[in-house]
Tab-separated table of C-alpha atoms in Angstrom:
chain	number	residue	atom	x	y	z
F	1313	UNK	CA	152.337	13.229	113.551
F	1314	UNK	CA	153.904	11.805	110.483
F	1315	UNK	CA	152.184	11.752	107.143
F	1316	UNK	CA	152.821	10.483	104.128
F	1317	UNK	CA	153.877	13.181	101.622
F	1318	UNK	CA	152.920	13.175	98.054
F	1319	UNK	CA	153.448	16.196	95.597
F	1320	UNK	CA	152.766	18.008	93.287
F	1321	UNK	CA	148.770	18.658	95.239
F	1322	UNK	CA	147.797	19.534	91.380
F	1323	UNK	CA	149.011	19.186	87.884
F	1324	UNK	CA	147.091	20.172	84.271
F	1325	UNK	CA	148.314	18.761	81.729
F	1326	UNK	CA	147.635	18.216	77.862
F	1327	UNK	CA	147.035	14.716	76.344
F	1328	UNK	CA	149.919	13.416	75.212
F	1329	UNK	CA	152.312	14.648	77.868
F	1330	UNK	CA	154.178	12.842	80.235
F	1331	UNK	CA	153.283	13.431	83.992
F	1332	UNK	CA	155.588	12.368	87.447
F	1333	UNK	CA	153.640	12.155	91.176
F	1334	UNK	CA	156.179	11.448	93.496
F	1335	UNK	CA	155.223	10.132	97.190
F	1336	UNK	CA	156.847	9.803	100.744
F	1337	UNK	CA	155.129	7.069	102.729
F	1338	UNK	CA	155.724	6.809	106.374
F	1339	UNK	CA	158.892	5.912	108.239
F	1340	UNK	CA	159.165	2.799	108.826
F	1341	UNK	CA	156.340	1.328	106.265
F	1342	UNK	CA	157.401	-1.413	103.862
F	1343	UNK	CA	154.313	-1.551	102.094
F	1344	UNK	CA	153.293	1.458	99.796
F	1345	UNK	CA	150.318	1.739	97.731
F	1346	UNK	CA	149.495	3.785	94.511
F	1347	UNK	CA	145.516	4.311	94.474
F	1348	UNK	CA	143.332	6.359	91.857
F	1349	UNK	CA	140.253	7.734	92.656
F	1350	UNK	CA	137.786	9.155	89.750
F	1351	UNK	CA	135.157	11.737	90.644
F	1352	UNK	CA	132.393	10.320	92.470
F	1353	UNK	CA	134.365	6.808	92.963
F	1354	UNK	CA	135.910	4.687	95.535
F	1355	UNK	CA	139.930	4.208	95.251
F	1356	UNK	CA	140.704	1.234	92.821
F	1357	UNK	CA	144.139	0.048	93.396
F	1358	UNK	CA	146.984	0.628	91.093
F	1359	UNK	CA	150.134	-0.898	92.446
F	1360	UNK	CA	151.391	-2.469	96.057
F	1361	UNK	CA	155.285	-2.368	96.655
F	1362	UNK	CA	156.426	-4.728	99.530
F	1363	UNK	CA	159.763	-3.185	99.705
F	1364	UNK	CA	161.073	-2.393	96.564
F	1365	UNK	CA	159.562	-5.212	94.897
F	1366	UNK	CA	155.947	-4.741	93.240
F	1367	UNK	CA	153.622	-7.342	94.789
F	1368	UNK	CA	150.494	-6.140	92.734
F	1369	UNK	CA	150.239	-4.390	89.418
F	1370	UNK	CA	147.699	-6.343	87.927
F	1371	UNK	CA	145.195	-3.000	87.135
F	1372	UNK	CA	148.078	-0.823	85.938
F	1373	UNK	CA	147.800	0.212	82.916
F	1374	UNK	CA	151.250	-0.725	81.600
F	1375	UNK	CA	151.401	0.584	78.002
F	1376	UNK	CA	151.127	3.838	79.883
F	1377	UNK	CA	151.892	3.877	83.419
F	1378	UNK	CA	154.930	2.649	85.326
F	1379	UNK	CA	155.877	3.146	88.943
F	1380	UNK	CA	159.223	2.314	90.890
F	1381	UNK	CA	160.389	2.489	94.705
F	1382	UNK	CA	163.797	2.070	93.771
F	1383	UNK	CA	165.403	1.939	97.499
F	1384	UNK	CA	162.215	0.727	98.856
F	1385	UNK	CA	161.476	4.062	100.749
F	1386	UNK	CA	159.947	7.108	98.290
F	1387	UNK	CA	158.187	5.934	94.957
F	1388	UNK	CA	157.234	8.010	91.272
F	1389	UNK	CA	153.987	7.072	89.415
F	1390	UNK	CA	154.950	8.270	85.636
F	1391	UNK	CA	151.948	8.500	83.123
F	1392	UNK	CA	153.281	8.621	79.304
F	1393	UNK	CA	151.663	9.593	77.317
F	1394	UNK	CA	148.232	10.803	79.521
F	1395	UNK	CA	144.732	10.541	78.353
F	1396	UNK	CA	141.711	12.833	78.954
F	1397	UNK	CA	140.626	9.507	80.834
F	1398	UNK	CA	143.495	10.039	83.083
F	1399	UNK	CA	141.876	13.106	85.116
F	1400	UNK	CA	141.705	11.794	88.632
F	1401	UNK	CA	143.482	11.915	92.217
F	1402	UNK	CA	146.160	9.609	92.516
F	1403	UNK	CA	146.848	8.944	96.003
F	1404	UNK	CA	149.621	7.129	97.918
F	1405	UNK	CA	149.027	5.090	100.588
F	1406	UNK	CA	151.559	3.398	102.904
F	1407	UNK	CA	151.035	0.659	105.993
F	1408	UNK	CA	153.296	-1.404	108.347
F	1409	UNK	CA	154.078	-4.880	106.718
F	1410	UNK	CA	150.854	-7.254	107.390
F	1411	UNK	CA	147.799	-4.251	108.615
F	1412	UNK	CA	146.770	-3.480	105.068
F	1413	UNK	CA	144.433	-6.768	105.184
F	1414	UNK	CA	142.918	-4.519	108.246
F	1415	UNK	CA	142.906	-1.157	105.951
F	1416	UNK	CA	145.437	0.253	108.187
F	1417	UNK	CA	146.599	2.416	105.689
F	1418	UNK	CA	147.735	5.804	106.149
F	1419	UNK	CA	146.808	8.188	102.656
F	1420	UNK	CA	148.111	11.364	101.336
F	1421	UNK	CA	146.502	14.028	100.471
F	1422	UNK	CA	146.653	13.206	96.882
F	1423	UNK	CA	147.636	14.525	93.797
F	1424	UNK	CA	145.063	15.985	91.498
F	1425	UNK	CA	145.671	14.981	87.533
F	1426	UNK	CA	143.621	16.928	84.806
F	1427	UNK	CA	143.983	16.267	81.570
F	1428	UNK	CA	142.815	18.801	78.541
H	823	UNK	CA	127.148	-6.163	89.302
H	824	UNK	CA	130.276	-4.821	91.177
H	825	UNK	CA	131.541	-6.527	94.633
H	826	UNK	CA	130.826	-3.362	96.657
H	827	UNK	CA	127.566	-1.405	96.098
H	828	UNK	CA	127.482	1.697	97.754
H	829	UNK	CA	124.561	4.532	97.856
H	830	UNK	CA	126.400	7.932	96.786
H	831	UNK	CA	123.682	9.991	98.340
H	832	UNK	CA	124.148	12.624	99.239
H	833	UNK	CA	122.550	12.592	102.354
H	834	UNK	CA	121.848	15.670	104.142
H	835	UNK	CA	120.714	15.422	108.151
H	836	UNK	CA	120.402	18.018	110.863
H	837	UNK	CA	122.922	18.735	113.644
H	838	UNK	CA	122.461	15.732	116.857
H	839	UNK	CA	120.690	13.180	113.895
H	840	UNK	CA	121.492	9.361	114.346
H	841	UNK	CA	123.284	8.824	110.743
H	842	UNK	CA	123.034	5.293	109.414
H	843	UNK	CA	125.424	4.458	106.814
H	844	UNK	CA	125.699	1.297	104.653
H	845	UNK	CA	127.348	-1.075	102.044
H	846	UNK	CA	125.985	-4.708	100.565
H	847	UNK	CA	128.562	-7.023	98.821
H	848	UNK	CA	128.441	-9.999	96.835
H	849	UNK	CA	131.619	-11.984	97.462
H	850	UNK	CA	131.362	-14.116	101.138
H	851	UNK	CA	134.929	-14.234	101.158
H	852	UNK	CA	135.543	-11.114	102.306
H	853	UNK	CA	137.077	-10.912	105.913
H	854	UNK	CA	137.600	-7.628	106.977
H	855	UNK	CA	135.188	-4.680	106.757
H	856	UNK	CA	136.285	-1.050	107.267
H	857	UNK	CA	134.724	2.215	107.175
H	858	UNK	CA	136.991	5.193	106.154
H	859	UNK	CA	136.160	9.359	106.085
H	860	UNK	CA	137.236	11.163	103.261
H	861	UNK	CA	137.348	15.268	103.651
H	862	UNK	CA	137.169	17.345	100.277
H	863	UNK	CA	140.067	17.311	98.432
H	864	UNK	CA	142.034	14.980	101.228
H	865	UNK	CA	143.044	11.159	101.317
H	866	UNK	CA	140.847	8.704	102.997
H	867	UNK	CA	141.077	8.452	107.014
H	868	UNK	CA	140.195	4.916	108.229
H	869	UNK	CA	137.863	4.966	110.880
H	870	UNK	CA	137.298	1.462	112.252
H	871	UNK	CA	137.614	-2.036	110.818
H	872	UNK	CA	135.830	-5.237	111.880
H	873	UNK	CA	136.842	-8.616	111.448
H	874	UNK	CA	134.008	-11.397	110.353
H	875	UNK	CA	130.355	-10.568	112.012
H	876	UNK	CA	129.583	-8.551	115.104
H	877	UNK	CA	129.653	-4.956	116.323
H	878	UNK	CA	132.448	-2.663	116.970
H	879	UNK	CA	131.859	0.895	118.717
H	880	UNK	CA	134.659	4.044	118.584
H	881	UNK	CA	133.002	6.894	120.602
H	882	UNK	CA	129.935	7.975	118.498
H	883	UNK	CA	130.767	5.347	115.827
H	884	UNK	CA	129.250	2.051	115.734
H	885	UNK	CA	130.137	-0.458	112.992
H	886	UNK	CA	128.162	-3.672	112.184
H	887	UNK	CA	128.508	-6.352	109.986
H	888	UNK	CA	126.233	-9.318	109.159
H	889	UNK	CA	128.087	-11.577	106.454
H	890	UNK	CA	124.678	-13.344	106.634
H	891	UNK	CA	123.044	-10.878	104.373
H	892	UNK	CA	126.186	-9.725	103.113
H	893	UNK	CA	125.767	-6.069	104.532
H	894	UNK	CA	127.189	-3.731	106.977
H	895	UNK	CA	126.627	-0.370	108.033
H	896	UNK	CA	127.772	2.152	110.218
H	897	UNK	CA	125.991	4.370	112.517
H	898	UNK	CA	126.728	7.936	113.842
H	899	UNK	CA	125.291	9.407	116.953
H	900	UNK	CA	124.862	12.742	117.850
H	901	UNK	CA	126.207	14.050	114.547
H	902	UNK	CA	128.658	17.333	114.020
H	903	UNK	CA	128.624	19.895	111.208
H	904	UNK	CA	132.444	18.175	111.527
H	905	UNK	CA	131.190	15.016	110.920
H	906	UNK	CA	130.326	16.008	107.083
H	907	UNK	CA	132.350	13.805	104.532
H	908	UNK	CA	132.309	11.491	102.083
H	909	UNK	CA	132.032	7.808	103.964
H	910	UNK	CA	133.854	4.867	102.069
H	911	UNK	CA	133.441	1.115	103.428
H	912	UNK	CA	136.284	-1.234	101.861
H	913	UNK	CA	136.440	-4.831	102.282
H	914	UNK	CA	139.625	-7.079	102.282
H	915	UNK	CA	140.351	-10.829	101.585
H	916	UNK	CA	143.555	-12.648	101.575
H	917	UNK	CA	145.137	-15.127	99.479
H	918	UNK	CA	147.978	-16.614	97.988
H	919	UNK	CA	150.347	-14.527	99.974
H	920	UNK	CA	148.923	-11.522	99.228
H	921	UNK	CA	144.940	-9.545	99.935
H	922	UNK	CA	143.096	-7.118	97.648
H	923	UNK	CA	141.100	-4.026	99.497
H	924	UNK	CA	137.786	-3.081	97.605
H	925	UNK	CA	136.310	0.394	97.926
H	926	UNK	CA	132.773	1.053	97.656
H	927	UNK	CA	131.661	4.545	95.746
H	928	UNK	CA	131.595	6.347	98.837
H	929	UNK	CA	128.384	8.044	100.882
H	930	UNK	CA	128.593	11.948	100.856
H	931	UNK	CA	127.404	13.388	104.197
H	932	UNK	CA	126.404	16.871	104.773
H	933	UNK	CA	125.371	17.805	108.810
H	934	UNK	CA	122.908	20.822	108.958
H	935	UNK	CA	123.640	23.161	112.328
């Protein structure tokens, strides 16, 4: 069954230092999503690619974060520099063009930030 | 007051229990309603989704919305130790050419053998 790939599964880092996820979606999906989840939270969107082109980035922290799916396929999430306020799961998320209205969306397993 | 209030439990039931899961939300825009399971230290699985008002059963999952009272739930029969997640309802709406998904807090379930 295909999956969406995401890596690394867990990074610690120190504030200040720059951090890379990198993510896989699904053959086939256009749509790709960058989520973060805090401990004890639901997933709170971070950016939507249609594409290659960003359709929402309107909670992404830009001073610090920046994403790209440069051949609208695989996508980075870059944090520079991170704060202790960073510690979360990031996950990626990918759908076929139209289904995430439905929440057909098909997650990693995440990548777990922390942040000393 | 956010859109999506969510109890966090956790709520602990034994093996067979009915479980009865639910969300309330304060924007009536919202069209779709879906319930997804989250395993420790996984990404979120969606279960079912339901469109406007009404029921919607998946084998020993039963979703229900009533945008009436602005509250929907879903319902578990014969629970499994397997069954034992964390439980995240989400709600979309579209507009302007594109739609926002909102994620509650999240319900953690634990199912007693």
């Amino acid at each position: 069954e295909a999956e969406v790939a995401q890596s690394p599964r867990y990074k610690i880092t120190e504030k200040s230092q720059a951090v890379a996820f990198w993510c896989d979606p699904i053959s086939g999906h256009a749509t790709l999503y960058w989520y973060r989840q805090i401990l004890g939270q639901g997933p709170e969107l971070l950016v939507q690619f249609q594409d290659e082109s960003v359709v929402d980035d309107s909670q992404l922290p830009k001073d610090r974060f920046s994403a790209e799916r440069l051949k609208g396929v695989d996508s980075t999430l870059k944090i520079q520099p991170a704060e202790l306020g960073d510690s979360a799961m990031y996950l990626c998320a990918s759908s076929l063009s139209g289904q995430g209205i439905t929440g057909e969306l098909f997650f990693g397993e995440g990548s777990r930030l922390t942040v000393l | 007051q956010k859109e999506v209030e969510q109890d966090p439990g956790p709520l602990s039931v034994p093996e067979g229990a009915i479980v009865s899961l639910n969300c309330t939300y304060s924007n009536s825009a919202f069209q779709y309603f879906m319930w997804y399971r989250q395993y420790s230290r996984k990404g979120p699985e969606l279960l079912m989704y339901t469109y406007s008002s009404g029921n919607k059963e998946d084998g020993r999952f039963t979703a229900q919305v009533d945008k009436s009272s602005k509250y929907i739930s879903l319902f578990i029969r014969d629970s499994q130790p397997s069954d034992s997640a964390t439980y995240l309802c989400a709600m979309s709406v579209s507009g302007a050419g594109s739609y926002q998904l909102t994620f509650g807090k999240g319900t953690k379930l634990s199912v007693i053998p």
